[in-house]
Coordinates of C-alpha atoms in Angstrom, one line a residue:
X1 CA -22.7 11.9 14.5
X2 CA -19.3 14.8 14.5
X3 CA -17.5 11.0 13.8
X4 CA -19.8 10.2 11.2
X5 CA -18.6 13.1 9.7
X6 CA -15.4 12.3 9.3
X7 CA -15.8 9.5 7.9
X8 CA -17.8 10.7 5.0
X9 CA -15.1 11.5 1.8
X10 CA -15.0 15.2 1.2
X11 CA -14.0 16.0 -2.6
X12 CA -11.0 14.5 -3.1
X13 CA -9.5 17.4 -5.7
X14 CA -9.4 19.5 -3.6
X15 CA -8.2 17.4 -0.6
X16 CA -6.0 16.6 -2.6
X17 CA -4.8 19.5 -3.1
X18 CA -4.8 21.5 0.2
X19 CA -2.5 18.1 1.3
X20 CA 0.3 19.7 -1.0
X21 CA 0.5 22.5 1.0
X22 CA 2.6 23.5 3.8
X23 CA -0.1 24.2 6.0
X24 CA -0.3 22.0 9.0
X25 CA -2.7 20.0 10.4
X26 CA -4.2 21.0 13.7
X27 CA -3.7 19.7 16.9
X28 CA -5.1 15.8 17.4
X29 CA -8.4 14.6 17.5
X30 CA -9.5 11.0 18.5
X31 CA -8.9 8.1 16.4
X32 CA -11.8 5.6 18.3
X33 CA -11.6 2.3 17.2
X34 CA -8.2 0.4 16.7
X35 CA -10.5 -1.9 14.7
X36 CA -14.1 -1.3 13.2
X37 CA -17.1 -3.2 15.8
X38 CA -18.4 -6.0 13.5
X39 CA -21.9 -7.1 14.3
X40 CA -21.7 -10.5 16.0
X41 CA -19.8 -12.6 17.9
X42 CA -16.6 -13.9 16.3
X43 CA -15.7 -16.9 14.7
X44 CA -12.5 -17.9 14.9
X45 CA -11.1 -19.8 11.9
X46 CA -11.5 -24.3 10.9
X47 CA -8.6 -25.9 10.4
X48 CA -8.4 -25.9 5.9
X49 CA -8.9 -29.6 4.1
X50 CA -6.2 -30.3 1.7
X51 CA -8.0 -28.4 -1.4
X52 CA -9.2 -25.3 0.8
X53 CA -8.5 -22.6 0.5
X54 CA -7.0 -21.6 3.7
X55 CA -8.3 -18.0 4.5
X56 CA -6.5 -18.3 8.1
X57 CA -3.5 -18.4 7.0
X58 CA -4.4 -15.5 4.0
X59 CA -4.8 -13.1 6.5
X60 CA -2.1 -14.0 9.0
X61 CA 0.4 -13.5 6.3
X62 CA -0.6 -10.1 5.6
X63 CA -3.7 -8.5 8.1
X64 CA -3.0 -9.7 11.2
X65 CA -1.6 -8.3 13.9
X66 CA 1.5 -10.1 15.7
X67 CA 0.7 -7.9 18.7
X68 CA -1.4 -6.5 21.6
X69 CA -1.0 -2.8 20.5
X70 CA -1.7 -3.7 17.4
X71 CA 0.7 -2.1 15.4
X72 CA 3.1 -5.0 14.3
X73 CA 1.3 -5.8 11.0
X74 CA 2.8 -6.9 7.3
X75 CA 1.0 -4.0 5.8
X76 CA 2.4 -0.7 6.8
X77 CA 0.4 2.7 8.3
X78 CA 1.2 5.6 8.2
X79 CA 1.2 6.5 12.0
X80 CA 0.9 3.0 12.6
X81 CA -3.1 3.7 12.8
X82 CA -4.2 1.0 10.3
X83 CA -7.1 2.9 8.8
X84 CA -8.3 -0.8 6.3
X85 CA -10.9 -2.5 7.2
X86 CA -12.2 -6.4 5.4
X87 CA -14.6 -7.4 4.4
X88 CA -14.9 -11.2 3.3
X89 CA -17.1 -12.3 0.5
X90 CA -16.5 -16.3 0.5
X91 CA -17.1 -18.6 -1.7
X92 CA -16.1 -23.0 -2.6
X93 CA -13.3 -23.9 -1.9
X94 CA -12.4 -22.1 1.4
X95 CA -12.0 -23.5 4.7
X96 CA -15.2 -21.1 6.1
X97 CA -18.0 -21.5 4.9
X98 CA -19.6 -20.0 2.1
X99 CA -21.2 -16.2 3.6
X100 CA -19.7 -12.7 3.8
X101 CA -18.2 -11.3 7.3
X102 CA -16.0 -9.0 8.7
X103 CA -12.2 -10.0 9.7
X104 CA -10.9 -8.2 12.8
X105 CA -7.4 -8.2 12.7
X106 CA -6.0 -6.8 16.2
X107 CA -8.0 -10.9 18.1
X108 CA -7.5 -12.9 14.1
X109 CA -10.8 -13.6 14.2
X110 CA -13.9 -12.6 11.9
X111 CA -17.0 -12.1 12.2
X112 CA -20.2 -14.0 10.1
X113 CA -22.7 -11.2 8.3
X114 CA -24.6 -13.0 5.9
X115 CA -25.0 -14.9 3.0
X116 CA -23.1 -14.7 0.3
X117 CA -23.9 -12.4 -3.0
X118 CA -25.8 -14.5 -5.5
X119 CA -22.8 -15.1 -8.3
X120 CA -19.7 -15.7 -5.8
X121 CA -16.8 -17.3 -6.8
X122 CA -14.6 -19.9 -5.1
X123 CA -12.2 -18.5 -3.1
X124 CA -11.9 -15.0 -1.3
X125 CA -12.7 -11.9 -2.6
X126 CA -11.4 -9.0 0.6
X127 CA -13.1 -6.3 -0.4
X128 CA -10.7 -2.6 1.6
X129 CA -12.3 0.1 2.7
X130 CA -11.2 3.5 5.2
X131 CA -12.4 4.1 9.0
X132 CA -11.2 7.8 7.9
X133 CA -11.6 8.9 11.4
X134 CA -8.0 6.7 12.6
X135 CA -5.7 8.8 10.6
X136 CA -8.1 11.8 10.7
X137 CA -6.8 12.1 13.9
X138 CA -3.1 12.8 13.4
X139 CA -2.5 13.0 9.8
X140 CA -5.9 16.4 9.5
X141 CA -5.8 17.8 6.6
X142 CA -3.2 15.5 5.1
X143 CA -5.0 12.7 6.0
X144 CA -6.7 11.3 2.5
X145 CA -3.5 10.9 -0.6
X146 CA -3.1 8.9 3.1
X147 CA -6.1 6.5 3.5
X148 CA -5.3 5.4 -0.4
X149 CA -1.6 4.6 0.5
X150 CA -2.0 2.7 3.1
X151 CA -5.6 0.5 0.8
X152 CA -3.1 -0.3 -1.6
X153 CA -0.5 -1.5 0.8
X154 CA -2.7 -3.7 2.2
X155 CA -3.9 -5.5 -0.9
X156 CA 0.0 -5.7 -1.8
X157 CA -0.1 -7.4 1.6
X158 CA -3.1 -9.9 0.2
X159 CA -1.4 -10.4 -3.2
X160 CA 1.7 -11.3 -1.9
X161 CA 0.4 -13.8 0.9
X162 CA -2.2 -15.0 -1.1
X163 CA 1.2 -16.0 -3.7
X164 CA 2.6 -16.9 -0.6
X165 CA 0.1 -19.8 0.0
X166 CA 1.5 -20.7 -3.9
X167 CA -2.9 -20.3 -4.7
X168 CA -4.3 -19.4 -8.1
X169 CA -3.2 -15.9 -9.5
X170 CA -5.0 -13.0 -7.1
X171 CA -6.9 -10.9 -9.4
X172 CA -6.3 -6.9 -8.0
X173 CA -8.9 -4.5 -8.4
X174 CA -7.6 -1.0 -8.5
X175 CA -8.9 1.1 -10.8
X176 CA -10.0 3.8 -8.5
X177 CA -13.6 3.7 -9.7
X178 CA -15.2 3.5 -6.6
X179 CA -15.3 5.4 -2.7
X180 CA -16.3 2.2 -1.1
X181 CA -15.0 -0.5 -1.4
X182 CA -11.2 0.8 -2.9
X183 CA -10.5 -1.8 -3.3
X184 CA -11.0 -5.8 -4.5
X185 CA -8.4 -8.7 -3.9
X186 CA -9.7 -12.2 -5.2
X187 CA -7.9 -14.9 -4.0
X188 CA -9.6 -18.4 -5.5
X189 CA -8.5 -21.8 -4.0
X190 CA -5.4 -23.4 -5.0
X191 CA -5.7 -24.9 -9.0
X192 CA -8.6 -22.3 -9.5
X193 CA -8.2 -19.3 -11.4
X194 CA -10.6 -16.5 -10.2
X195 CA -12.1 -14.5 -12.6
X196 CA -10.9 -11.6 -15.0
X197 CA -11.7 -8.3 -15.9
X198 CA -9.2 -7.3 -18.1
X199 CA -11.0 -4.6 -19.8
X200 CA -10.6 -2.4 -17.0
X201 CA -7.5 -3.0 -16.6
X202 CA -7.7 -4.1 -12.6
X203 CA -5.4 -7.6 -13.3
X204 CA -1.4 -6.6 -12.1
X205 CA 1.4 -7.5 -13.9
X206 CA 3.2 -11.2 -12.5
X207 CA 6.4 -9.7 -10.2
X208 CA 10.0 -10.0 -11.3
X209 CA 11.2 -12.7 -8.7
X210 CA 9.8 -15.7 -7.3
X211 CA 7.3 -15.9 -4.9
X212 CA 7.8 -15.1 -1.2
X213 CA 8.0 -17.6 1.9
X214 CA 5.8 -16.7 5.0
X215 CA 8.1 -15.8 6.5
X216 CA 10.2 -13.5 4.4
X217 CA 6.2 -11.7 4.2
X218 CA 5.6 -12.0 8.3
X219 CA 9.8 -10.7 8.5
X220 CA 9.2 -7.4 7.3
X221 CA 9.5 -4.5 8.7
X222 CA 9.9 -0.8 7.8
X223 CA 13.6 0.5 9.1
X224 CA 13.8 2.9 11.6
X225 CA 15.4 5.6 9.8
X226 CA 19.2 6.8 9.4
X227 CA 18.8 4.8 5.6
X228 CA 22.3 5.6 4.5
X229 CA 24.3 3.2 2.5
X230 CA 23.9 3.7 -1.1
X231 CA 22.0 0.2 -2.8
X232 CA 24.1 -1.2 -4.9
X233 CA 23.5 -0.7 -8.4
X234 CA 21.5 -4.1 -9.3
X235 CA 20.0 -4.3 -6.4
X236 CA 18.2 -0.8 -6.9
X237 CA 17.2 -1.6 -10.2
X238 CA 15.3 -4.8 -9.1
X239 CA 13.4 -2.7 -6.6
X240 CA 13.0 0.1 -9.8
X241 CA 11.7 -2.6 -12.1
X242 CA 9.5 -4.8 -9.5
X243 CA 7.8 -1.0 -8.6
X244 CA 7.4 -0.2 -12.6
X245 CA 5.4 -3.4 -13.7
X246 CA 3.3 -3.1 -10.1
X247 CA 2.2 0.5 -10.7
X248 CA 2.4 1.0 -14.6
X249 CA -0.3 3.0 -16.3
X250 CA 0.0 6.7 -14.4
X251 CA 2.9 6.5 -12.1
X252 CA 7.0 6.8 -13.3
X253 CA 9.6 5.1 -11.1
X254 CA 12.4 7.6 -10.9
X255 CA 15.2 6.9 -8.3
X256 CA 17.8 9.8 -6.1
X257 CA 20.8 8.2 -5.5
X258 CA 23.8 10.9 -4.0
X259 CA 27.3 10.7 -4.5
X260 CA 29.6 10.5 -6.5
X261 CA 27.4 11.1 -9.0
X262 CA 24.6 12.8 -7.7
X263 CA 20.7 13.0 -9.4
X264 CA 17.7 10.5 -11.0
X265 CA 17.9 7.1 -12.2
X266 CA 15.7 5.3 -13.6
X267 CA 15.3 1.9 -16.0
X268 CA 16.8 2.0 -19.3
X269 CA 14.6 1.4 -21.8
X270 CA 15.3 -2.0 -22.0
X271 CA 14.9 -2.6 -18.5
X272 CA 18.6 -4.2 -18.5
X273 CA 20.2 -1.1 -16.4
X274 CA 19.9 2.1 -15.2
X275 CA 20.0 5.6 -17.3
X276 CA 20.4 8.7 -15.5
X277 CA 18.5 11.7 -16.8
X278 CA 19.3 14.7 -14.1
X279 CA 21.8 15.6 -12.8
X280 CA 22.2 17.5 -8.7
X281 CA 21.7 16.2 -5.5
X282 CA 17.9 16.0 -5.2
X283 CA 17.7 14.4 -1.4
X284 CA 18.0 17.1 0.5
X285 CA 14.6 18.9 -1.2
X286 CA 12.6 15.3 -0.7
X287 CA 14.0 15.8 3.2
X288 CA 12.2 18.8 3.2
X289 CA 9.2 17.8 0.4
X290 CA 8.8 14.9 3.3
X291 CA 6.8 16.6 6.2
X292 CA 10.5 18.1 6.8
X293 CA 11.9 14.4 7.2
X294 CA 15.5 15.4 7.8
X295 CA 16.7 11.9 7.2
X296 CA 15.8 11.5 3.8
X297 CA 18.8 13.7 3.5
X298 CA 21.4 11.0 4.1
X299 CA 19.0 8.5 2.7
X300 CA 21.1 5.5 0.5
X301 CA 18.4 6.0 -2.3
X302 CA 14.9 7.1 -2.2
X303 CA 12.1 5.5 -4.6
X304 CA 10.0 7.7 -6.2
X305 CA 6.4 7.9 -7.7
X306 CA 5.6 10.7 -9.9
X307 CA 2.4 12.1 -11.5
X308 CA -1.1 12.4 -11.1
X309 CA -1.0 15.8 -12.2
X310 CA -3.6 19.0 -10.3
X311 CA -5.6 18.3 -13.3
X312 CA -6.4 14.7 -12.5
X313 CA -9.9 13.7 -12.0
X314 CA -11.4 11.7 -8.4
X315 CA -11.0 8.0 -10.0
X316 CA -7.4 9.0 -11.5
X317 CA -6.4 10.1 -7.7
X318 CA -7.2 6.8 -6.4
X319 CA -6.8 4.5 -8.9
X320 CA -2.8 7.0 -8.3
X321 CA -2.4 6.2 -5.4
X322 CA -4.2 2.4 -4.9
X323 CA -1.5 1.7 -7.0
X324 CA 1.6 4.0 -5.7
X325 CA 1.2 2.0 -2.3
X326 CA 0.7 -1.6 -4.0
X327 CA 3.9 -1.1 -6.4
X328 CA 6.0 0.5 -2.4
X329 CA 4.8 -2.4 -0.9
X330 CA 6.2 -4.7 -3.3
X331 CA 10.1 -3.0 -4.4
X332 CA 9.4 -2.7 -0.2
X333 CA 9.5 -7.0 -0.1
X334 CA 12.4 -6.9 -2.8
X335 CA 14.7 -4.6 -1.3
X336 CA 14.7 -6.8 1.3
X337 CA 15.4 -9.6 -0.2
X338 CA 18.0 -8.2 -0.9
X339 CA 19.7 -7.3 1.6
X340 CA 17.9 -3.1 1.2
X341 CA 16.9 -2.2 4.4
X342 CA 13.5 0.2 3.5
X343 CA 10.9 2.6 4.9
X344 CA 7.8 4.2 3.3
X345 CA 7.4 8.0 3.0
X346 CA 3.9 8.9 1.9
X347 CA 3.5 12.6 3.5
X348 CA 4.3 15.2 0.7
X349 CA 3.6 18.8 0.7
X350 CA 4.4 20.8 -2.8
X351 CA 6.5 18.0 -4.5
X352 CA 6.0 19.0 -7.8
X353 CA 9.1 17.4 -9.5
X354 CA 8.3 18.4 -12.8
X355 CA 8.1 21.9 -11.8
X356 CA 12.0 21.7 -10.1
X357 CA 13.0 19.8 -13.6
X358 CA 12.2 22.9 -15.7
X359 CA 8.9 21.3 -16.8
X360 CA 5.4 22.4 -16.7
X361 CA 4.1 22.5 -12.5
X362 CA 1.4 20.7 -11.9
X363 CA 2.8 17.9 -14.1
X364 CA 4.6 15.2 -11.4
X365 CA 3.7 14.9 -8.0
X366 CA 6.1 12.6 -6.1
X367 CA 2.7 10.5 -4.3
X368 CA 4.4 8.2 -2.4
X369 CA 8.5 6.9 -1.6
X370 CA 9.8 4.4 -1.3
X371 CA 14.1 5.0 1.5
X372 CA 16.4 2.8 1.1
X373 CA 19.6 1.3 2.7
X374 CA 23.1 -0.8 3.2
X375 CA 21.5 -1.3 7.2
X376 CA 19.2 -3.7 8.0
X377 CA 16.1 -3.3 9.7
X378 CA 16.2 -3.9 13.6
X379 CA 12.4 -2.9 15.1
X380 CA 8.7 -1.4 13.5
X381 CA 8.7 1.9 12.3
X382 CA 5.9 3.0 10.0
X383 CA 5.6 5.3 6.7

């Protein structure tokens, strides 16, 4: 019964306010199983036909673990705890028969849960929820925003995998309206379009660069600190552009840079160059705000998602964090494509950037970040 209470969402507004304080998490608690215990026997993926959506390949490129411990996955997660659970609704045009399935990312198998609902579109819809206990076990009261960020990263991993496979444009729902599922990604079969929902702003703009290669997604890893070396302006602009396009709406995107002209930069109005809008060295302050991770003070640059005011309601909080995770994931791939080492940073305390710059308090908080450097990553670490 205690474990069930841990997975019941508390008041999200109060939970975020507490996560933003200096209060330290208490002693660790049991994390439970590494994956959700889906009912029924596991099933291997059938071979995909020439006109089928290859669901096996889609999940291999996005969510599947590639080592026995389950730590190595294409989508990063705070503490390598991977709380995101994936339920698939499969329609026509897929290698799997139509129906509902639970996905096991450790064994790369599915468990059939039942028939698909009436009106299921062709292709597959991945509905993302979380087992909060996994993240709460280590981060305690700081877990709630991290759960949302992790879900955004998982949605982005599915989106990029679909693009790498060259299927139809995925439909990504990150509106923040529901507690469960938190997000959904619909991928149509090759040559078909999925359902479009323009009224809720759920569709994500096309990234500015070419679609990723499968090997590029599998090779993406969070670089271990330190991350020294300032990115070239062209590379930093590309990272900012990707984040701004993918995380538009509730968030503002900027980057903290160091010498010779330390300060905060953002995209100019025309999107063709960087604009410096605040002077002064921000990285040591960011290091203090990011749970005291001192290495951030020496990172080459730090991409920042800023927004989610203190008076935001639960829907706004969910939407902002989901989009921040989604956008940072896409920005991470762009950074790697430009030869940069990158590492997401998700835990932030007292990170009121607006107040630090002399603006009103409680309006512009750091929601998520991506530390950047010019040294290449050589092993997997987590956010």
